[in-house]
GROMACS .gro file of C-alpha atoms in nm:
model
  375
    1MET     CA    1  -1.314  -0.567  -3.071
    2PRO     CA    2  -1.178  -0.692  -2.718
    3ASP     CA    3  -1.396  -1.010  -2.559
    4VAL     CA    4  -1.612  -0.919  -2.332
    5LEU     CA    5  -1.480  -1.027  -1.964
    6ASP     CA    6  -1.686  -1.149  -1.706
    7ALA     CA    7  -1.649  -0.984  -1.360
    8SER     CA    8  -1.994  -1.094  -1.244
    9PRO     CA    9  -2.143  -1.107  -0.988
   10TYR     CA   10  -1.938  -0.757  -0.902
   11ASP     CA   11  -2.093  -0.492  -1.067
   12ALA     CA   12  -1.821  -0.204  -0.962
   13LEU     CA   13  -1.488  -0.142  -0.835
   14LEU     CA   14  -1.393   0.073  -0.553
   15LEU     CA   15  -1.015   0.204  -0.540
   16LEU     CA   16  -0.990   0.282  -0.125
   17SER     CA   17  -0.682   0.496  -0.015
   18PHE     CA   18  -0.570   0.660   0.291
   19GLY     CA   19  -0.599   1.034   0.116
   20GLY     CA   20  -0.397   1.329   0.206
   21PRO     CA   21  -0.431   1.700   0.212
   22GLU     CA   22  -0.429   1.932  -0.114
   23GLY     CA   23  -0.337   2.247   0.029
   24PRO     CA   24  -0.232   2.390   0.343
   25ASP     CA   25  -0.578   2.517   0.496
   26ASP     CA   26  -0.589   2.083   0.462
   27VAL     CA   27  -0.298   1.941   0.665
   28VAL     CA   28  -0.426   2.005   1.016
   29PRO     CA   29  -0.806   1.895   0.939
   30PHE     CA   30  -0.639   1.572   0.742
   31LEU     CA   31  -0.434   1.469   1.066
   32GLU     CA   32  -0.721   1.558   1.302
   33ASN     CA   33  -0.900   1.290   1.088
   34VAL     CA   34  -0.620   1.056   1.076
   35THR     CA   35  -0.553   1.095   1.472
   36ARG     CA   36  -0.921   1.122   1.581
   37GLY     CA   37  -0.965   0.983   1.929
   38ARG     CA   38  -0.641   0.967   2.025
   39GLY     CA   39  -0.669   1.315   2.168
   40ILE     CA   40  -0.376   1.483   2.018
   41PRO     CA   41  -0.334   1.899   2.092
   42LYS     CA   42  -0.374   2.064   1.749
   43GLU     CA   43  -0.049   2.219   1.794
   44ARG     CA   44   0.128   1.891   1.814
   45LEU     CA   45  -0.044   1.842   1.506
   46LYS     CA   46   0.091   2.157   1.346
   47GLU     CA   47   0.455   1.990   1.406
   48VAL     CA   48   0.352   1.697   1.278
   49GLY     CA   49   0.203   1.873   0.965
   50GLN     CA   50   0.566   2.020   0.854
   51HIS     CA   51   0.652   1.749   0.619
   52TYR     CA   52   0.339   1.867   0.451
   53PHE     CA   53   0.393   2.191   0.428
   54LEU     CA   54   0.770   2.177   0.316
   55PHE     CA   55   0.565   2.069  -0.023
   56GLY     CA   56   0.312   2.343  -0.001
   57GLY     CA   57   0.042   2.118   0.244
   58VAL     CA   58  -0.010   1.923  -0.101
   59SER     CA   59   0.024   1.509  -0.045
   60PRO     CA   60   0.081   1.391  -0.413
   61ILE     CA   61  -0.140   1.050  -0.299
   62ASN     CA   62  -0.462   1.192  -0.413
   63ASP     CA   63  -0.295   1.268  -0.753
   64GLN     CA   64  -0.144   0.960  -0.796
   65ASN     CA   65  -0.472   0.783  -0.738
   66ARG     CA   66  -0.624   0.973  -1.001
   67ALA     CA   67  -0.389   0.870  -1.253
   68LEU     CA   68  -0.448   0.503  -1.092
   69LEU     CA   69  -0.799   0.533  -1.194
   70ASP     CA   70  -0.749   0.664  -1.506
   71ALA     CA   71  -0.475   0.356  -1.585
   72LEU     CA   72  -0.730   0.109  -1.465
   73ARG     CA   73  -1.055   0.232  -1.678
   74GLU     CA   74  -0.822   0.243  -1.982
   75ASP     CA   75  -0.684  -0.109  -1.930
   76PHE     CA   76  -1.071  -0.206  -1.808
   77ALA     CA   77  -1.190  -0.014  -2.142
   78GLU     CA   78  -0.939  -0.216  -2.386
   79HIS     CA   79  -0.993  -0.547  -2.266
   80GLY     CA   80  -1.342  -0.549  -2.271
   81LEU     CA   81  -1.398  -0.585  -1.890
   82ASP     CA   82  -1.723  -0.341  -1.787
   83LEU     CA   83  -1.661  -0.274  -1.443
   84PRO     CA   84  -1.699   0.093  -1.323
   85VAL     CA   85  -1.406   0.242  -1.102
   86TYR     CA   86  -1.513   0.465  -0.793
   87TRP     CA   87  -1.226   0.616  -0.547
   88GLY     CA   88  -1.287   0.690  -0.188
   89ASN     CA   89  -1.075   0.764   0.092
   90ARG     CA   90  -1.048   0.673   0.465
   91ASN     CA   91  -0.893   1.018   0.588
   92TRP     CA   92  -0.987   1.281   0.285
   93ALA     CA   93  -1.201   1.392  -0.005
   94PRO     CA   94  -1.348   1.192  -0.168
   95TYR     CA   95  -1.449   1.013   0.154
   96LEU     CA   96  -1.535   0.640   0.184
   97THR     CA   97  -1.895   0.704   0.323
   98ASP     CA   98  -1.983   0.947   0.025
   99THR     CA   99  -1.848   0.730  -0.245
  100LEU     CA  100  -2.041   0.421  -0.086
  101ARG     CA  101  -2.332   0.615  -0.109
  102GLU     CA  102  -2.287   0.735  -0.434
  103MET     CA  103  -2.239   0.361  -0.547
  104VAL     CA  104  -2.525   0.279  -0.407
  105ARG     CA  105  -2.745   0.553  -0.548
  106ASP     CA  106  -2.573   0.418  -0.893
  107GLY     CA  107  -2.737   0.076  -0.803
  108ARG     CA  108  -2.433  -0.121  -0.721
  109ARG     CA  109  -2.492  -0.383  -0.533
  110ARG     CA  110  -2.153  -0.630  -0.540
  111ILE     CA  111  -1.887  -0.425  -0.499
  112LEU     CA  112  -1.520  -0.519  -0.526
  113VAL     CA  113  -1.236  -0.333  -0.342
  114LEU     CA  114  -0.855  -0.282  -0.429
  115ALA     CA  115  -0.726  -0.103  -0.101
  116THR     CA  116  -0.371   0.070  -0.168
  117SER     CA  117  -0.196  -0.143   0.027
  118ALA     CA  118  -0.018  -0.478  -0.111
  119TYR     CA  119   0.039  -0.615   0.237
  120ALA     CA  120  -0.133  -0.809   0.547
  121SER     CA  121  -0.134  -0.587   0.882
  122TYR     CA  122  -0.362  -0.445   1.105
  123SER     CA  123  -0.271  -0.066   0.919
  124GLY     CA  124  -0.240  -0.223   0.569
  125CYS     CA  125  -0.597  -0.414   0.582
  126ARG     CA  126  -0.800  -0.478   0.889
  127GLN     CA  127  -0.814  -0.076   0.920
  128TYR     CA  128  -0.967  -0.037   0.614
  129ARG     CA  129  -1.212  -0.336   0.666
  130GLU     CA  130  -1.306  -0.164   0.949
  131ASN     CA  131  -1.356   0.163   0.759
  132LEU     CA  132  -1.565   0.000   0.533
  133ALA     CA  133  -1.749  -0.137   0.797
  134ASP     CA  134  -1.847   0.236   0.957
  135ALA     CA  135  -1.911   0.333   0.619
  136LEU     CA  136  -2.210   0.056   0.568
  137ALA     CA  137  -2.305   0.115   0.927
  138ALA     CA  138  -2.365   0.496   0.812
  139LEU     CA  139  -2.567   0.375   0.538
  140GLU     CA  140  -2.796   0.151   0.700
  141ALA     CA  141  -2.888   0.441   0.956
  142GLU     CA  142  -2.975   0.616   0.643
  143GLY     CA  143  -3.220   0.386   0.532
  144LEU     CA  144  -3.006   0.276   0.241
  145GLU     CA  145  -2.989  -0.073   0.106
  146LEU     CA  146  -2.661  -0.207   0.187
  147PRO     CA  147  -2.438  -0.343  -0.085
  148LYS     CA  148  -2.213  -0.708  -0.041
  149ILE     CA  149  -1.843  -0.572   0.008
  150ASP     CA  150  -1.546  -0.833  -0.116
  151LYS     CA  151  -1.194  -0.694  -0.119
  152LEU     CA  152  -0.932  -0.821  -0.324
  153ARG     CA  153  -0.638  -1.041  -0.207
  154HIS     CA  154  -0.308  -0.888  -0.159
  155TYR     CA  155  -0.120  -0.846  -0.407
  156PHE     CA  156   0.266  -0.817  -0.302
  157ASN     CA  157   0.394  -1.076  -0.466
  158HIS     CA  158   0.150  -1.045  -0.848
  159PRO     CA  159   0.391  -1.010  -1.081
  160GLY     CA  160   0.235  -0.692  -1.219
  161PHE     CA  161   0.338  -0.557  -0.853
  162VAL     CA  162   0.696  -0.717  -0.829
  163GLU     CA  163   0.803  -0.670  -1.163
  164PRO     CA  164   0.802  -0.267  -1.206
  165MET     CA  165   0.992  -0.301  -0.945
  166VAL     CA  166   1.218  -0.494  -1.082
  167ASP     CA  167   1.281  -0.256  -1.305
  168GLY     CA  168   1.310   0.053  -1.090
  169VAL     CA  169   1.576  -0.104  -0.906
  170VAL     CA  170   1.740  -0.195  -1.242
  171ARG     CA  171   1.765   0.156  -1.350
  172SER     CA  172   1.869   0.294  -1.002
  173LEU     CA  173   2.172   0.072  -1.031
  174ALA     CA  174   2.229   0.214  -1.378
  175GLU     CA  175   2.233   0.547  -1.222
  176LEU     CA  176   2.476   0.536  -1.017
  177PRO     CA  177   2.859   0.607  -1.096
  178GLU     CA  178   3.003   0.304  -1.270
  179GLU     CA  179   3.315   0.266  -1.001
  180VAL     CA  180   3.058   0.178  -0.727
  181ARG     CA  181   2.788   0.015  -0.933
  182ASP     CA  182   2.858  -0.326  -0.905
  183GLY     CA  183   2.938  -0.304  -0.527
  184ALA     CA  184   2.563  -0.124  -0.425
  185HIS     CA  185   2.388  -0.253  -0.196
  186ILE     CA  186   1.971  -0.267  -0.209
  187ALA     CA  187   1.802  -0.151   0.092
  188PHE     CA  188   1.435  -0.278   0.049
  189CYS     CA  189   1.197  -0.028   0.244
  190THR     CA  190   0.908  -0.027   0.399
  191HIS     CA  191   0.664   0.146   0.665
  192SER     CA  192   0.771   0.031   1.038
  193ILE     CA  193   0.471  -0.099   1.232
  194PRO     CA  194   0.489  -0.185   1.589
  195ASP     CA  195   0.621  -0.512   1.651
  196SER     CA  196   0.328  -0.640   1.818
  197ALA     CA  197   0.109  -0.571   1.512
  198ALA     CA  198   0.372  -0.727   1.278
  199ASP     CA  199   0.379  -1.071   1.547
  200THR     CA  200   0.005  -1.067   1.468
  201SER     CA  201  -0.044  -0.984   1.163
  202GLY     CA  202  -0.217  -1.223   0.871
  203PRO     CA  203  -0.356  -1.510   0.985
  204VAL     CA  204  -0.318  -1.710   1.303
  205GLU     CA  205  -0.131  -1.976   1.194
  206GLU     CA  206   0.136  -1.681   1.036
  207HIS     CA  207   0.126  -1.493   1.359
  208GLY     CA  208   0.486  -1.510   1.558
  209ASP     CA  209   0.828  -1.354   1.511
  210GLY     CA  210   0.724  -1.046   1.242
  211GLY     CA  211   0.403  -1.240   1.131
  212ALA     CA  212   0.260  -1.239   0.773
  213TYR     CA  213   0.376  -0.853   0.741
  214VAL     CA  214   0.775  -0.916   0.776
  215ARG     CA  215   0.772  -1.299   0.584
  216GLN     CA  216   0.613  -1.093   0.266
  217HIS     CA  217   0.828  -0.804   0.216
  218LEU     CA  218   1.132  -1.081   0.257
  219ASP     CA  219   0.990  -1.306  -0.021
  220VAL     CA  220   0.928  -1.005  -0.244
  221ALA     CA  221   1.256  -0.882  -0.204
  222GLN     CA  222   1.426  -1.206  -0.251
  223VAL     CA  223   1.196  -1.243  -0.586
  224ILE     CA  224   1.337  -0.879  -0.658
  225ALA     CA  225   1.698  -0.935  -0.554
  226ASP     CA  226   1.704  -1.270  -0.771
  227ALA     CA  227   1.553  -1.095  -1.054
  228VAL     CA  228   1.794  -0.785  -1.044
  229ARG     CA  229   2.055  -1.042  -1.036
  230GLU     CA  230   1.960  -1.218  -1.301
  231ARG     CA  231   1.928  -0.902  -1.519
  232THR     CA  232   2.260  -0.721  -1.438
  233GLY     CA  233   2.477  -1.036  -1.350
  234VAL     CA  234   2.559  -0.860  -0.988
  235ASP     CA  235   2.472  -1.041  -0.687
  236HIS     CA  236   2.399  -0.707  -0.459
  237PRO     CA  237   2.386  -0.760  -0.105
  238TRP     CA  238   2.033  -0.674   0.036
  239GLN     CA  239   1.824  -0.623   0.351
  240LEU     CA  240   1.452  -0.545   0.426
  241VAL     CA  241   1.487  -0.196   0.640
  242TYR     CA  242   1.186   0.068   0.788
  243GLN     CA  243   1.093   0.401   0.755
  244SER     CA  244   0.809   0.648   0.860
  245ARG     CA  245   0.832   0.521   1.201
  246SER     CA  246   0.562   0.737   1.473
  247GLY     CA  247   0.399   0.667   1.829
  248ALA     CA  248   0.576   0.639   2.174
  249PRO     CA  249   0.949   0.567   2.174
  250HIS     CA  250   0.918   0.322   2.463
  251ILE     CA  251   0.726   0.095   2.214
  252PRO     CA  252   0.888  -0.127   2.010
  253TRP     CA  253   0.873  -0.135   1.622
  254LEU     CA  254   1.024  -0.297   1.356
  255GLU     CA  255   1.387  -0.154   1.268
  256PRO     CA  256   1.649  -0.080   1.120
  257ASP     CA  257   1.542   0.248   1.031
  258ILE     CA  258   1.658   0.351   0.697
  259CYS     CA  259   1.913   0.629   0.810
  260ASP     CA  260   2.035   0.420   1.098
  261HIS     CA  261   2.090   0.151   0.781
  262LEU     CA  262   2.254   0.390   0.582
  263GLU     CA  263   2.506   0.480   0.844
  264GLU     CA  264   2.558   0.108   0.909
  265ARG     CA  265   2.629   0.059   0.526
  266HIS     CA  266   2.896   0.336   0.497
  267ALA     CA  267   3.079   0.229   0.835
  268ALA     CA  268   3.093  -0.100   0.667
  269GLY     CA  269   3.248   0.009   0.392
  270ALA     CA  270   2.982  -0.007   0.142
  271PRO     CA  271   3.021   0.237  -0.170
  272ALA     CA  272   2.677   0.298  -0.266
  273VAL     CA  273   2.268   0.221  -0.135
  274VAL     CA  274   1.978   0.182  -0.385
  275MET     CA  275   1.678   0.241  -0.154
  276ALA     CA  276   1.400   0.075  -0.293
  277PRO     CA  277   1.031   0.118  -0.127
  278ILE     CA  278   0.871  -0.203  -0.201
  279GLY     CA  279   0.607  -0.173   0.086
  280PHE     CA  280   0.412   0.146  -0.113
  281VAL     CA  281   0.218   0.179  -0.406
  282SER     CA  282   0.298   0.542  -0.517
  283ASP     CA  283   0.561   0.788  -0.430
  284HIS     CA  284   0.279   0.953  -0.164
  285MET     CA  285   0.420   1.169   0.115
  286GLU     CA  286   0.619   0.964   0.343
  287VAL     CA  287   0.853   0.808   0.048
  288LEU     CA  288   0.901   1.164  -0.063
  289TYR     CA  289   1.034   1.340   0.265
  290ASP     CA  290   1.162   1.023   0.442
  291LEU     CA  291   1.339   0.843   0.160
  292ASP     CA  292   1.401   1.154  -0.096
  293THR     CA  293   1.448   1.439   0.164
  294GLU     CA  294   1.547   1.254   0.500
  295ALA     CA  295   1.716   0.929   0.394
  296THR     CA  296   1.895   1.120   0.114
  297ALA     CA  297   2.054   1.429   0.330
  298LYS     CA  298   2.192   1.168   0.530
  299ALA     CA  299   2.360   0.972   0.260
  300GLY     CA  300   2.512   1.357   0.153
  301GLU     CA  301   2.629   1.390   0.506
  302LEU     CA  302   2.783   1.057   0.494
  303GLY     CA  303   2.955   1.103   0.147
  304LEU     CA  304   2.745   0.796   0.059
  305PRO     CA  305   2.618   0.739  -0.316
  306VAL     CA  306   2.211   0.662  -0.314
  307ARG     CA  307   1.961   0.627  -0.562
  308ARG     CA  308   1.597   0.574  -0.527
  309SER     CA  309   1.410   0.335  -0.724
  310ALA     CA  310   1.046   0.443  -0.814
  311THR     CA  311   0.701   0.283  -0.701
  312VAL     CA  312   0.460   0.094  -0.865
  313GLY     CA  313   0.209   0.398  -0.920
  314ALA     CA  314  -0.029   0.411  -1.242
  315ASP     CA  315   0.261   0.142  -1.433
  316PRO     CA  316  -0.003  -0.053  -1.714
  317ARG     CA  317   0.098  -0.352  -1.560
  318PHE     CA  318  -0.035  -0.306  -1.225
  319ALA     CA  319  -0.334  -0.181  -1.410
  320ALA     CA  320  -0.325  -0.557  -1.575
  321ALA     CA  321  -0.248  -0.701  -1.221
  322VAL     CA  322  -0.575  -0.530  -1.092
  323ARG     CA  323  -0.797  -0.665  -1.376
  324ASP     CA  324  -0.639  -1.038  -1.364
  325LEU     CA  325  -0.707  -1.011  -0.946
  326VAL     CA  326  -1.027  -0.909  -1.023
  327LEU     CA  327  -1.140  -1.152  -1.276
  328GLU     CA  328  -0.982  -1.458  -1.034
  329ARG     CA  329  -1.212  -1.324  -0.760
  330ALA     CA  330  -1.499  -1.295  -1.019
  331GLY     CA  331  -1.415  -1.664  -1.115
  332ASP     CA  332  -1.378  -1.798  -0.777
  333GLU     CA  333  -1.712  -1.636  -0.686
  334ARG     CA  334  -1.872  -1.834  -0.953
  335GLY     CA  335  -1.764  -2.154  -0.829
  336GLN     CA  336  -1.480  -2.194  -1.125
  337GLU     CA  337  -1.165  -2.337  -1.067
  338VAL     CA  338  -0.871  -2.047  -1.095
  339ALA     CA  339  -0.543  -2.011  -1.060
  340PRO     CA  340  -0.397  -1.759  -0.857
  341CYS     CA  341  -0.074  -1.593  -1.020
  342ALA     CA  342   0.175  -1.514  -0.760
  343LEU     CA  343   0.577  -1.517  -0.729
  344GLY     CA  344   0.820  -1.646  -0.475
  345ALA     CA  345   0.777  -1.901  -0.234
  346LEU     CA  346   0.433  -1.800  -0.027
  347GLY     CA  347   0.187  -1.841  -0.322
  348ALA     CA  348  -0.154  -1.654  -0.332
  349SER     CA  349  -0.299  -1.480  -0.066
  350HIS     CA  350  -0.632  -1.574   0.044
  351ASN     CA  351  -0.925  -1.401  -0.111
  352LEU     CA  352  -1.117  -1.376   0.257
  353CYS     CA  353  -0.935  -1.260   0.586
  354PRO     CA  354  -1.005  -1.514   0.859
  355VAL     CA  355  -1.148  -1.468   1.175
  356GLY     CA  356  -0.823  -1.326   1.373
  357CYS     CA  357  -0.640  -1.214   1.107
  358CYS     CA  358  -0.469  -0.889   1.171
  359PRO     CA  359  -0.664  -0.868   1.508
  360ALA     CA  360  -0.753  -0.520   1.622
  361ARG     CA  361  -0.619  -0.285   1.916
  362ALA     CA  362  -0.938  -0.270   2.050
  363PRO     CA  363  -1.260  -0.516   1.913
  364ARG     CA  364  -1.432  -0.339   1.622
  365PRO     CA  365  -1.653  -0.443   1.329
  366ALA     CA  366  -1.488  -0.544   1.002
  367ALA     CA  367  -1.615  -0.599   0.694
  368ALA     CA  368  -1.481  -0.799   0.380
  369GLY     CA  369  -1.393  -1.074   0.597
  370ALA     CA  370  -1.522  -1.434   0.756
  371ASP     CA  371  -1.634  -1.215   1.079
  372SER     CA  372  -1.785  -0.942   0.887
  373PRO     CA  373  -2.128  -0.828   1.065
  374TYR     CA  374  -2.229  -0.747   0.666
  375ALA     CA  375  -2.230  -1.062   0.506
   0.00000   0.00000   0.00000
């Protein structure tokens, strides 16, 4: 039997994700949840929802979260970590507030949160913390005893997150025709966000051109490129590119877009491109549509060979990384000296988001940070 691992003072882990529709009738209500408060007409939401309707109105993200749940529970059980794992979403069932209510009724009082976003940004971190605060406020209004909630640190450079992506790029290169393989470029892809959000991502001292968001992605891309060179013996050119832009066209967002990048690489004579979605935990709708559908179609028009490498998903190494992060945070909470595991030049991220980290568009309470009203 495995040794019993100590997660105290924590008594539960919450997998917190974005959520997605699971049928055609869910698409518009789901998008209404995502865009609540912005006054977007239903007809416009139907247009936006066409990406989902192309796939039968079903986002793969919920099934991918179910697979990750299974992987986490299996890993914890195999390694003697007695920590129940729950799942809640921001924008679709199972809703975060419902899951937190269930956890409270199950007697959970110290909860760790794993968000399915690995990097620092408003939409990738603080907005999740705001949703946690909203859920806690709802439970408080119901008279329930509130749990103390902490969020696991950003895991963008943890080996268990990085190493599966290295494997994915190496496999994708091997799938290219031999005559173009060694000259292939790597496009490391992530979600575009407004320049203003990128510039203020991370702690205040990291604000500036691109902020922590761009800096973290560039660091991971370099680590993967170096590992690919060691594995293949070839130093492939690479660039960080962006996808999934939305919002008003007059507002600057991070560039270049992946489709523009493919055109540029083709014009410059690149023989092939591997698209590596390092900014995403799983193959959700934006990966399936923006890369597998739109970008792949653009490459076909250009006659440019492309392959898309896999996201981490429910890889056992990622599940093991989560276990490592849980034990690291638990040890730190108990006052023990811990050695955080991280690759690259940036080191391990902070455990507690400081004041001014990834500031909100408008002031809103956020849980699990130095400025939390729920200490």
